[in-house]
Coordinates of N, CA and C in Angstrom, one line a residue:
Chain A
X20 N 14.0 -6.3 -39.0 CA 12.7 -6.7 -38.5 C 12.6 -6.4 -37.0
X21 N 11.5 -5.5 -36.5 CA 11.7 -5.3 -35.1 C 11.2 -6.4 -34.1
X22 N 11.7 -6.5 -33.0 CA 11.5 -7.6 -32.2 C 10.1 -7.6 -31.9
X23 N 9.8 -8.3 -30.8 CA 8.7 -8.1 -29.8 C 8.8 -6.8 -28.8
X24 N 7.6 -6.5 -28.5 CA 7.7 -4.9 -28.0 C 6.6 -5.3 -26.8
X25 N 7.3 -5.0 -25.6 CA 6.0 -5.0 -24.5 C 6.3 -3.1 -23.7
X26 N 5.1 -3.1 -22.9 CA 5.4 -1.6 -22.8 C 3.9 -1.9 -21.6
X27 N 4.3 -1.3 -20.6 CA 5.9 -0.2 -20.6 C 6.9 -1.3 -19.7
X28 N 7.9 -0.9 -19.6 CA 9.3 -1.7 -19.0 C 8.5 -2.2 -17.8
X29 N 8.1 -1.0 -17.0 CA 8.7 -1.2 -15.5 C 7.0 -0.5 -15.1
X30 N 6.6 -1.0 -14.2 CA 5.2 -0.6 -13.1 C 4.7 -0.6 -12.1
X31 N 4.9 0.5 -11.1 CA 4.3 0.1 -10.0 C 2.9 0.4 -9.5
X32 N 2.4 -1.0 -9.0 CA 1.0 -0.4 -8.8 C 0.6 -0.8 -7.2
X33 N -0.5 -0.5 -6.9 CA -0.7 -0.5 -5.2 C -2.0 -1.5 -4.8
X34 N -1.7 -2.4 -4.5 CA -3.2 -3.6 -4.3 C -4.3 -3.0 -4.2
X35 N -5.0 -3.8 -4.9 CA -6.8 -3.5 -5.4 C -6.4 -3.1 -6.7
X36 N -5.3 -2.1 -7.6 CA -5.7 -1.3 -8.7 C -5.7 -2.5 -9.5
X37 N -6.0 -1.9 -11.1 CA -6.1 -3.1 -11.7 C -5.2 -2.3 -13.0
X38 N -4.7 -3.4 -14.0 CA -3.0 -2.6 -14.5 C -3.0 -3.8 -15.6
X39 N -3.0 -2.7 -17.1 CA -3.1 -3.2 -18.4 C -1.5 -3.4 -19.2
X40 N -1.2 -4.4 -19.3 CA 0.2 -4.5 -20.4 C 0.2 -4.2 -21.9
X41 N 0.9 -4.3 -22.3 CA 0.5 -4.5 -24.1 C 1.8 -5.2 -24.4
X42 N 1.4 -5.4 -25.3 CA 2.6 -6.5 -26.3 C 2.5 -6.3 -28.1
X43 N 3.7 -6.3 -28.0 CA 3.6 -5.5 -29.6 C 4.5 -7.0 -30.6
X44 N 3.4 -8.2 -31.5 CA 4.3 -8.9 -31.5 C 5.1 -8.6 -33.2
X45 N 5.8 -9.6 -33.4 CA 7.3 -9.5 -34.6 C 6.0 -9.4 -35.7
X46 N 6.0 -8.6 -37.1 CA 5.2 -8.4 -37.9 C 5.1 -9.7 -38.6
X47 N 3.7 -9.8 -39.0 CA 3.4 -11.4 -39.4 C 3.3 -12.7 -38.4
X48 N 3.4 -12.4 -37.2 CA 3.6 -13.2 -35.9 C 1.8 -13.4 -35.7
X49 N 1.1 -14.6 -35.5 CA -0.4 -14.3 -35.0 C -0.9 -15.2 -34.0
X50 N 0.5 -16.1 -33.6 CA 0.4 -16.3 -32.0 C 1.2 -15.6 -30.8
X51 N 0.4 -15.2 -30.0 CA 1.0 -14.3 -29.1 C 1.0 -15.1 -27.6
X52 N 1.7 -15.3 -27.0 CA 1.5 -15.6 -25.3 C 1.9 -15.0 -24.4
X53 N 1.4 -15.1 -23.3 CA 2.3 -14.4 -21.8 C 2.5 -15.3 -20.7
X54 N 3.7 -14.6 -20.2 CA 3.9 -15.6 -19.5 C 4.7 -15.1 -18.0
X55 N 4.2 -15.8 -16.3 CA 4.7 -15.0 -15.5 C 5.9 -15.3 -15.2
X56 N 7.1 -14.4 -14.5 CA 8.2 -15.3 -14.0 C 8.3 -14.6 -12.8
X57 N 8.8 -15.6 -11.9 CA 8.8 -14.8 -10.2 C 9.8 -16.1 -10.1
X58 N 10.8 -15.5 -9.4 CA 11.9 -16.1 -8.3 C 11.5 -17.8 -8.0
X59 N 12.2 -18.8 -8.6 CA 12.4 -20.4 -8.1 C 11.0 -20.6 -8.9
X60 N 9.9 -19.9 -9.4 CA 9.0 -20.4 -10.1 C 9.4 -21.0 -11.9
X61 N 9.9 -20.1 -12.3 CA 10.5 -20.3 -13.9 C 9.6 -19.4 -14.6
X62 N 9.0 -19.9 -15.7 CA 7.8 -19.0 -16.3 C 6.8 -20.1 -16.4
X63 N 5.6 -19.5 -16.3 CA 4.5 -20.2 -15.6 C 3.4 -19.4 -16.7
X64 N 2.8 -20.1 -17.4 CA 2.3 -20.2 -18.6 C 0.5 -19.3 -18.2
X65 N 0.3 -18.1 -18.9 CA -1.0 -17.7 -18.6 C -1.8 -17.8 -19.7
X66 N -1.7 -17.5 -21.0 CA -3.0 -17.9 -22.1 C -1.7 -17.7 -23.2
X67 N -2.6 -18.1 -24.7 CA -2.1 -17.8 -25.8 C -3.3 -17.2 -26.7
X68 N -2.9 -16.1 -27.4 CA -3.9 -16.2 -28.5 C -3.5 -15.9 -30.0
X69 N -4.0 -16.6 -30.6 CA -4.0 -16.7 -32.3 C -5.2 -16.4 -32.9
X70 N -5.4 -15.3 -33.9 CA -6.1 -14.7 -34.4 C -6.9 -14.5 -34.0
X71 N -6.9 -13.1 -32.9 CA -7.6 -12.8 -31.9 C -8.6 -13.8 -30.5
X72 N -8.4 -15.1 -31.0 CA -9.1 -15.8 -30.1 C -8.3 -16.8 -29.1
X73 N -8.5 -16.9 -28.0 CA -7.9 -17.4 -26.9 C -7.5 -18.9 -27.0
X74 N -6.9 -19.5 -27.5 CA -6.5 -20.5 -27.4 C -5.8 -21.8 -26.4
X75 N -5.4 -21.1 -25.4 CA -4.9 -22.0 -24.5 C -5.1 -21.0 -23.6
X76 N -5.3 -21.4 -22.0 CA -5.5 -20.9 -20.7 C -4.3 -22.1 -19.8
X77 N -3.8 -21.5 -18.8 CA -3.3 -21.8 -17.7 C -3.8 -21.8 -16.6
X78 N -3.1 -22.1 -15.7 CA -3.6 -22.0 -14.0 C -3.5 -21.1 -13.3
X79 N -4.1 -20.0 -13.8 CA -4.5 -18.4 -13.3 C -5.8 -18.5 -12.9
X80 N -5.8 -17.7 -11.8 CA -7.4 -17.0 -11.7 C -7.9 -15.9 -12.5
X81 N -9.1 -15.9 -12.7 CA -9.8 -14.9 -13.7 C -9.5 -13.6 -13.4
X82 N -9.0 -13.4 -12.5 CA -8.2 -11.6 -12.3 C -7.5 -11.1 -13.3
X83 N -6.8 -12.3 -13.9 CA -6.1 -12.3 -14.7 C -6.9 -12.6 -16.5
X84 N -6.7 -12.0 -17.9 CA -7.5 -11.7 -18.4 C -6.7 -11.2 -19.4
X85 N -7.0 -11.3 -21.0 CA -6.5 -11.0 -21.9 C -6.9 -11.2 -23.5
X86 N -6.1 -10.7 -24.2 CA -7.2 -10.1 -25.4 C -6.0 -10.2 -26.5
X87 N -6.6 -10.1 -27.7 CA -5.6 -9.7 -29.3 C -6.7 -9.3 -29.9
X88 N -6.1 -8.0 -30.8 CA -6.8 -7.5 -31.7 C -6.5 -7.7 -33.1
X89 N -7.1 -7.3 -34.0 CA -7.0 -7.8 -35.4 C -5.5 -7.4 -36.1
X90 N -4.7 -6.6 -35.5 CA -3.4 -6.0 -35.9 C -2.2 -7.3 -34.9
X91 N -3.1 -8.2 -34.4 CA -2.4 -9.2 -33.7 C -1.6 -8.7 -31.9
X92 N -2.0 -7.2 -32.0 CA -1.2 -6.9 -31.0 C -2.2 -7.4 -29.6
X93 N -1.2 -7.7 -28.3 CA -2.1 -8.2 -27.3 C -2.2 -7.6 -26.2
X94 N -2.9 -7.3 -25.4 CA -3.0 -6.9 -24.2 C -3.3 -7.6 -22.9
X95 N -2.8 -8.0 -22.0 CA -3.1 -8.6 -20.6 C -3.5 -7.6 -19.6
X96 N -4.3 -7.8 -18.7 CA -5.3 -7.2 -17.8 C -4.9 -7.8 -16.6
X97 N -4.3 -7.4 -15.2 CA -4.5 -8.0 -13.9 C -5.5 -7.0 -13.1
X98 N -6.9 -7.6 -12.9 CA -7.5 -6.7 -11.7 C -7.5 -7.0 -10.5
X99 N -8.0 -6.3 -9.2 CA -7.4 -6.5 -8.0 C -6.0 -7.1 -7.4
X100 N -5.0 -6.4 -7.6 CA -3.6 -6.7 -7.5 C -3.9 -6.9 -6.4
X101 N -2.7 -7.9 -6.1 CA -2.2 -8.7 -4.9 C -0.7 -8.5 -5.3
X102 N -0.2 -8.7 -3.8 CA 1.5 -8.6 -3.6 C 2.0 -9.6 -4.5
X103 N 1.2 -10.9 -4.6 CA 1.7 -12.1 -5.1 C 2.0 -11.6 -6.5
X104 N 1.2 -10.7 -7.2 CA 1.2 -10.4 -8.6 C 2.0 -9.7 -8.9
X105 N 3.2 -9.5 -8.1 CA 4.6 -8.9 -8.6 C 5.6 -9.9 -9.2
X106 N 5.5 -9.6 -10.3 CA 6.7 -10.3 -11.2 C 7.0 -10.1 -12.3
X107 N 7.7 -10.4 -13.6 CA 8.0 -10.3 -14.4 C 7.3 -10.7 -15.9
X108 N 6.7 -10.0 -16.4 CA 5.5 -10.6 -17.2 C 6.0 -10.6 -18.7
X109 N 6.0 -11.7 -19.3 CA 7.0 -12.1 -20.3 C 5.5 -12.1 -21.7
X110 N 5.6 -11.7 -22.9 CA 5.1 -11.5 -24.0 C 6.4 -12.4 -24.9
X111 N 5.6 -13.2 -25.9 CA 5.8 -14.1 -26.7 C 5.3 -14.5 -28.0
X112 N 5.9 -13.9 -29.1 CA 5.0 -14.5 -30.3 C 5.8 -15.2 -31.5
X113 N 5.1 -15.7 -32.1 CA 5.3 -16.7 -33.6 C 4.1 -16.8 -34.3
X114 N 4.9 -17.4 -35.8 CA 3.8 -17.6 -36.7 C 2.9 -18.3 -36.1
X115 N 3.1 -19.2 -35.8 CA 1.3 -20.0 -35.5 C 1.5 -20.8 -34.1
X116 N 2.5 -22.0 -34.0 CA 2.1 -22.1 -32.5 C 3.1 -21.9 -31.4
X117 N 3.5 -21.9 -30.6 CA 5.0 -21.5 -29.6 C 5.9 -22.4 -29.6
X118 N 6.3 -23.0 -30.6 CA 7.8 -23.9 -30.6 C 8.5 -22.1 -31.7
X119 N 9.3 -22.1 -30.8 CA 10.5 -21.5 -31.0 C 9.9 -20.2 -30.9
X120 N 9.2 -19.9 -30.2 CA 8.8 -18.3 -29.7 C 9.7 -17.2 -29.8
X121 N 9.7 -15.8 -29.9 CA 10.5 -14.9 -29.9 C 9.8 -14.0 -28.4
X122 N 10.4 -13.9 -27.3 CA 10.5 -13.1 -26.3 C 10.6 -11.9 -26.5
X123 N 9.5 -10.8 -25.7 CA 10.3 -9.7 -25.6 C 10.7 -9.4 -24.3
X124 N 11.4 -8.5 -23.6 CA 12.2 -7.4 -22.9 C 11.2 -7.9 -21.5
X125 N 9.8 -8.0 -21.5 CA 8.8 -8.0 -20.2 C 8.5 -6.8 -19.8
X126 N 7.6 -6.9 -19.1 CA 7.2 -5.7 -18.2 C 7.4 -6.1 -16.4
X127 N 8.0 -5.7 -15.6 CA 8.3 -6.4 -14.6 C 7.1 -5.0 -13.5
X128 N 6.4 -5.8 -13.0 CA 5.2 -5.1 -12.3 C 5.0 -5.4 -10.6
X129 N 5.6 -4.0 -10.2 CA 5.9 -4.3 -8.9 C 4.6 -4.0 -7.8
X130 N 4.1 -4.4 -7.5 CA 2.7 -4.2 -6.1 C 3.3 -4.2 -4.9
X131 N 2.7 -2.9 -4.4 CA 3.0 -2.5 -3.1 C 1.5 -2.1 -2.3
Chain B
X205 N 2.7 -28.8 -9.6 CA 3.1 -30.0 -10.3 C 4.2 -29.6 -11.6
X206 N 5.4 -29.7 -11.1 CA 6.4 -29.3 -11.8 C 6.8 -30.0 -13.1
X207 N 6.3 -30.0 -14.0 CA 6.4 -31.5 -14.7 C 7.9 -31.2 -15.9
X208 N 8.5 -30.0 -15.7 CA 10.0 -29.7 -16.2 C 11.0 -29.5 -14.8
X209 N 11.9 -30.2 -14.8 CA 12.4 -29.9 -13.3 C 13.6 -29.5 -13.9
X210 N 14.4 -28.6 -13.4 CA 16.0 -28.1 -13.6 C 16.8 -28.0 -12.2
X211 N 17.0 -28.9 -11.6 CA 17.1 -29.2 -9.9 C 18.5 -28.4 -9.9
X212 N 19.6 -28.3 -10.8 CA 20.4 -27.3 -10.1 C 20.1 -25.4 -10.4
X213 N 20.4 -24.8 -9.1 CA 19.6 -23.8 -9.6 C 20.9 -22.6 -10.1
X214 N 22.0 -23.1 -9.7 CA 23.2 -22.6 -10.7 C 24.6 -23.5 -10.7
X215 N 25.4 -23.1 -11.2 CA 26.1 -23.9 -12.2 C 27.3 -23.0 -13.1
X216 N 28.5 -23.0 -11.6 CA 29.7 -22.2 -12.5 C 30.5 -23.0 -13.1
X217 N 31.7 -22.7 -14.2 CA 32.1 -23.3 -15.0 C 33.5 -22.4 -15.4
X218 N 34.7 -23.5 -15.4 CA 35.5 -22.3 -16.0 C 35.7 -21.8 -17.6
X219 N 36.1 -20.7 -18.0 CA 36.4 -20.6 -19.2 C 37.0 -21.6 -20.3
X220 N 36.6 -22.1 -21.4 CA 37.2 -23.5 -21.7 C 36.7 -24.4 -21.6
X221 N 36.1 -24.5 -20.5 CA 35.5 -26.2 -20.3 C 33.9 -26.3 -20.7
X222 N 33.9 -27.5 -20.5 CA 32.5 -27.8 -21.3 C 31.9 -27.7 -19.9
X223 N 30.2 -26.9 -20.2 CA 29.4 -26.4 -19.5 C 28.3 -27.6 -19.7
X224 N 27.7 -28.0 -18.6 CA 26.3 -29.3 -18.9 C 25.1 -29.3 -18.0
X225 N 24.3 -28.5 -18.4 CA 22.9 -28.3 -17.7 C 22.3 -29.6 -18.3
X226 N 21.1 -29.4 -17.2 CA 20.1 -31.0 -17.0 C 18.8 -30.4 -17.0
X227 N 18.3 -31.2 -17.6 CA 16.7 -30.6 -17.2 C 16.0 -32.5 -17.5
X228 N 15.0 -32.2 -16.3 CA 14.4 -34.0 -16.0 C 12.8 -33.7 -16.6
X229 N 12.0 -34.5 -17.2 CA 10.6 -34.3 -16.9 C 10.0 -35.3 -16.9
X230 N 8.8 -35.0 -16.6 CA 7.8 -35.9 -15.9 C 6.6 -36.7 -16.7
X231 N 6.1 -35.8 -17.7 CA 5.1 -36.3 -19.1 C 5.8 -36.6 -20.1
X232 N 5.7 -37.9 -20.2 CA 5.8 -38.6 -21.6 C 5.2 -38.4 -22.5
X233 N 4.0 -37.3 -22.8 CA 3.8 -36.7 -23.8 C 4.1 -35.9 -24.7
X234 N 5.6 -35.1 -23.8 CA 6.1 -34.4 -24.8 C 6.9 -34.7 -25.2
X235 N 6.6 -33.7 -26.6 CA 7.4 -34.4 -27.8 C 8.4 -33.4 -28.5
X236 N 8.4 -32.4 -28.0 CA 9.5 -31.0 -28.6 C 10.6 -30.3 -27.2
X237 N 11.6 -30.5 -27.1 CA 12.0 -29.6 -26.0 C 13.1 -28.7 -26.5
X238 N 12.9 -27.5 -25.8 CA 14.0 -26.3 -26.2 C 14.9 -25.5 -25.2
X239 N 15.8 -24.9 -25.5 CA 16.6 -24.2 -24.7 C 16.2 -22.7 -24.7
X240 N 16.2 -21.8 -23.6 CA 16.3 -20.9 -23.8 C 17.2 -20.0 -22.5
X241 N 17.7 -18.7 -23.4 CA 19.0 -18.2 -22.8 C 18.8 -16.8 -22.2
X242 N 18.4 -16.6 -20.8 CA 18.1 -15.0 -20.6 C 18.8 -14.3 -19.8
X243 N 19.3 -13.2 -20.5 CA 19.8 -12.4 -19.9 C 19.3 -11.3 -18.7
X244 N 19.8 -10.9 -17.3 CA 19.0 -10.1 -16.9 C 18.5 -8.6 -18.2
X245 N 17.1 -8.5 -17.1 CA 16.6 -7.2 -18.2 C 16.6 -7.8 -19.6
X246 N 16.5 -8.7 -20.1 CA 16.1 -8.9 -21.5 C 14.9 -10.1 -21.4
X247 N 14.2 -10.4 -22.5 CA 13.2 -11.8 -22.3 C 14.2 -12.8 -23.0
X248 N 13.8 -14.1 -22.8 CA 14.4 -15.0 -23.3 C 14.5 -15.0 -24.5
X249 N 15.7 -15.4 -25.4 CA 16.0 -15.8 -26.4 C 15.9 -17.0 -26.7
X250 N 15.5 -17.7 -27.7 CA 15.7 -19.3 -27.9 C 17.2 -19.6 -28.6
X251 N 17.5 -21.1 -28.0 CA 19.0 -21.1 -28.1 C 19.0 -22.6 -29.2
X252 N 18.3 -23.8 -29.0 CA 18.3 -24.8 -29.5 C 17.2 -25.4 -28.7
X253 N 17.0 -26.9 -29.7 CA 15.7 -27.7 -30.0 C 15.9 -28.8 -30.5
X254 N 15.3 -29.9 -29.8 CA 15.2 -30.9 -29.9 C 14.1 -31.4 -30.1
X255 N 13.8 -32.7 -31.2 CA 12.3 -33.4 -31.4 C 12.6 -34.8 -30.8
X256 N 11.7 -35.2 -30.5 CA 11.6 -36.2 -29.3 C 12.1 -37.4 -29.8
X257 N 11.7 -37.6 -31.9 CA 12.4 -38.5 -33.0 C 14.0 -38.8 -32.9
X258 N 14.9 -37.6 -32.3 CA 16.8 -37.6 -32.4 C 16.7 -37.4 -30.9
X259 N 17.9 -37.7 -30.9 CA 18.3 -37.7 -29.5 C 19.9 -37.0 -29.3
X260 N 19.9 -36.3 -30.3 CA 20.7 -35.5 -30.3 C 20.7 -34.6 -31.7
X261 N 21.3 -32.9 -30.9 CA 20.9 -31.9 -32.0 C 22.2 -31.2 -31.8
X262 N 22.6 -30.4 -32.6 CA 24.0 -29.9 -32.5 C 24.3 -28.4 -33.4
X263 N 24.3 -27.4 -32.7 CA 24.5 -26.7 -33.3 C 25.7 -25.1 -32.6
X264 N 26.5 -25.4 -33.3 CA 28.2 -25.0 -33.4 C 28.2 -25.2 -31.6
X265 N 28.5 -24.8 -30.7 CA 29.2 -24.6 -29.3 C 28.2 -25.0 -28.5
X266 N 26.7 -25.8 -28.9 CA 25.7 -26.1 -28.7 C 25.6 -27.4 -28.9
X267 N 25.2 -28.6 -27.8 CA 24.4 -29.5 -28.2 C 24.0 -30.2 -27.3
X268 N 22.2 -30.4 -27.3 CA 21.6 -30.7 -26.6 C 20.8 -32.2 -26.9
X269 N 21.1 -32.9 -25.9 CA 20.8 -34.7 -25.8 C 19.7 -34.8 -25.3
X270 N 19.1 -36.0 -26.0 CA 17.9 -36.2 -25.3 C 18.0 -37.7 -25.1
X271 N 17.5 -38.3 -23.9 CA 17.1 -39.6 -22.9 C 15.6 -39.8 -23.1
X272 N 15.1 -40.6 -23.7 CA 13.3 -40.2 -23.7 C 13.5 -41.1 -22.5
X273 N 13.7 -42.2 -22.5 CA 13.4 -43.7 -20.7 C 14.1 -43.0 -20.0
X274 N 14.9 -42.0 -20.1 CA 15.5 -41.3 -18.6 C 14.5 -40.4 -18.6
X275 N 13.8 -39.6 -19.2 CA 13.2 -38.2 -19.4 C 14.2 -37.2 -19.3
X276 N 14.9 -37.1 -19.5 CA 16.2 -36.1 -19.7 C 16.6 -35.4 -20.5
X277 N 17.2 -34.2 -20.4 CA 17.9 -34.1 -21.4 C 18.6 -33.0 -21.2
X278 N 20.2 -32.3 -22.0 CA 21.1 -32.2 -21.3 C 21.7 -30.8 -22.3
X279 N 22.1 -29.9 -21.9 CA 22.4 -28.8 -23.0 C 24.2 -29.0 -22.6
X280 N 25.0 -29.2 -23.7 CA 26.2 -28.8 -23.5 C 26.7 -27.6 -24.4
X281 N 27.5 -26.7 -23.7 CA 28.4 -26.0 -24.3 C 29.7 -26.5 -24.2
X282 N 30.3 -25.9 -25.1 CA 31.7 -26.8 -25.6 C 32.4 -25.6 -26.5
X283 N 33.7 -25.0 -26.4 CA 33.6 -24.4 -25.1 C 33.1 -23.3 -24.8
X284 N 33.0 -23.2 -23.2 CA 32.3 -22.6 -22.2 C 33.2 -20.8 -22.8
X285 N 31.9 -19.9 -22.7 CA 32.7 -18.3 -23.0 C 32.1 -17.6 -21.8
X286 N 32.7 -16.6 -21.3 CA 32.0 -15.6 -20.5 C 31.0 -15.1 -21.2
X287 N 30.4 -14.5 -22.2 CA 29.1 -14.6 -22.8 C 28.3 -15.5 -22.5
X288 N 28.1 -16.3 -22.0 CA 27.4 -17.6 -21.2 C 26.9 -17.4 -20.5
X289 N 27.6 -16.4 -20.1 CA 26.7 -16.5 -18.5 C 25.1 -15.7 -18.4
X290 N 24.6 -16.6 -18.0 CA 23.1 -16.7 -18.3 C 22.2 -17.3 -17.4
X291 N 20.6 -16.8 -17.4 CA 19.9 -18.1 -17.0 C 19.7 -19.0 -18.1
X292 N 19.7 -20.4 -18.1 CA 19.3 -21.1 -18.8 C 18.0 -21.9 -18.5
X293 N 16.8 -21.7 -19.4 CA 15.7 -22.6 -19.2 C 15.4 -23.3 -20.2
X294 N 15.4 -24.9 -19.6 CA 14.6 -25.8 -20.7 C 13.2 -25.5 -20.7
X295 N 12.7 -26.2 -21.7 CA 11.0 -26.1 -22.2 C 10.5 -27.0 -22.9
X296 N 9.3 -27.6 -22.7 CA 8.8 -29.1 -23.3 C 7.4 -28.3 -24.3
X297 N 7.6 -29.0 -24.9 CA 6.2 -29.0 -25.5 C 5.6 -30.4 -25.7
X298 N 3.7 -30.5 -25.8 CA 3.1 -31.9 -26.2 C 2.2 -32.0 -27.0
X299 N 1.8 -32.9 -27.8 CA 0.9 -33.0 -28.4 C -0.8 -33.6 -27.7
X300 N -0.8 -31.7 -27.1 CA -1.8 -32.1 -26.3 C -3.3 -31.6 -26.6
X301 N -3.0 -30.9 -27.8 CA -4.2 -30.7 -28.2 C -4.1 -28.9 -27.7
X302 N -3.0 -28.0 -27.7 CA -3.4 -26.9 -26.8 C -1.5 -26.5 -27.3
X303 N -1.3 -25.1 -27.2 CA -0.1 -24.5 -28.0 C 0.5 -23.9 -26.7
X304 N 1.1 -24.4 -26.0 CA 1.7 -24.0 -24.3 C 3.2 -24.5 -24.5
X305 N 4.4 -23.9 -23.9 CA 5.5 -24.4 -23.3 C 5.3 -24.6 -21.7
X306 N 5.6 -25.6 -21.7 CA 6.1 -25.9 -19.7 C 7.3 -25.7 -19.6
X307 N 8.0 -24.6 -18.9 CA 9.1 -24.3 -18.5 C 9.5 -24.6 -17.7
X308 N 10.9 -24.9 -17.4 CA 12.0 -25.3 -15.7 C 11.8 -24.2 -15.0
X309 N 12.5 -24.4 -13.8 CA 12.7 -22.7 -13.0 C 14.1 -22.7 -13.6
X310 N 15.0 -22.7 -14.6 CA 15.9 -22.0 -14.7 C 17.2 -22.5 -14.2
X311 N 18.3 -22.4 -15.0 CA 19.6 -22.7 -14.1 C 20.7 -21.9 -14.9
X312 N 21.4 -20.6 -13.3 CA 21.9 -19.8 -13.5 C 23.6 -20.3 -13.7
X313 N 24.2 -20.4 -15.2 CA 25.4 -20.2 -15.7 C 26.7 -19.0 -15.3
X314 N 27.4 -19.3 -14.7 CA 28.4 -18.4 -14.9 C 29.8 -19.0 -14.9
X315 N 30.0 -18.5 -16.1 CA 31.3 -18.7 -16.8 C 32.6 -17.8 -16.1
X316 N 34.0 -18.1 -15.3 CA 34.6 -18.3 -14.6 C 35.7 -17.6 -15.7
X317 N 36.3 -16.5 -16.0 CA 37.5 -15.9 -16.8 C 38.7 -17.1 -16.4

């Protein structure tokens, strides 16, 4: 059974652009979340969604932005990068709600 | 407002001995807390879980205690392997009406040959 798939690994983008993730979650999985990690922060919770609809939000600003489609797969959006928005962006899914999540690999997204 | 705290931010150990991370929190609403084990360059793995009902869960080289009037709770390894070495982060969950983990910042394991 293949894991969780986020893509691509690794990104560098340059303040102002704006830079799409994807997340490929475990088949049959139809909650999906993401989540950020940066240095002495931990992972710091940005939305969930289950069957395509957004279910839980965090303490992000709206730059930040995200989506599931009917194949469950998810996509996160950061527009106008900031330096701050360099970190490691973690994708997460399960059957239905995030007790015992399966992680993938991340995308770690460097702003220069 | 950190409401999972993991105040040590690493935590060596020698080979053999029992390994004992802490993690404190702050809401008494939650009711699920879990372990998780990351390796650099990989995402986290889940390691073990606790329901807020036992106060203790055990599983083989694993077991993690729970304190609900302390708000605590404690992951031991028994014994400690160089495969350990890890970040380790706790995680709460609540019955808050909303499907979120609150994470620690992590506490970095290394197991000592």
């Amino acid at each position: 059974k293949a894991g969780v798939t986020q893509t691509p690994r690794y990104l560098i983008k340059t303040r102002g652009q704006q830079v799409t993730l994807s997340c490929s979650p475990i088949s049959g999985h139809r909650s999906v979340s993401w989540y950020q990690q940066t240095p002495g922060q931990g992972l710091q919770f940005l939305f969930e969604y289950f069957s395509e609809t957004q279910r839980n939000k965090g303490n992000f600003p709206g730059r930040f932005s995200g989506r599931q489609f009917s194949n469950s797969r998810s996509e996160m959006n950061v527009s106008t990068l900031e330096l701050g928005d360099s970190a490691l962006y973690l994708c997460a899914s399960s059957l239905q709600g995030v007790t015992e999540a399966f992680f993938g690999q991340g995308t770690r997204l460097t702003v220069v | 407002d950190q409401q999972v705290k993991q105040n040590s931010p690493s935590l060596s150990v020698q080979e053999g001995r029992i390994s004992i991370l802490n993690c404190d929190y702050t809401n008494s609403m939650f009711d699920y807390f879990l372990w998780y084990k990351k390796y650099p360059a990989e995402g986290p793995t889940f390691l073990i879980s606790i329901s807020s009902i036992k106060d203790k869960n055990e599983d083989g080289r694993f077991t993690v205690f729970l304190n609900k009037s302390a708000k605590h709770l404690s992951l031991h390894i028994v014994p400690s392997q160089p495969g350990d070495s890890a970040v380790y982060f706790c995680a709460a969950e609540g019955n808050f009406g909303n499907e979120k983990l609150t994470f620690g910042t992590g506490t970095r394991l290394t197991i000592i040959p």
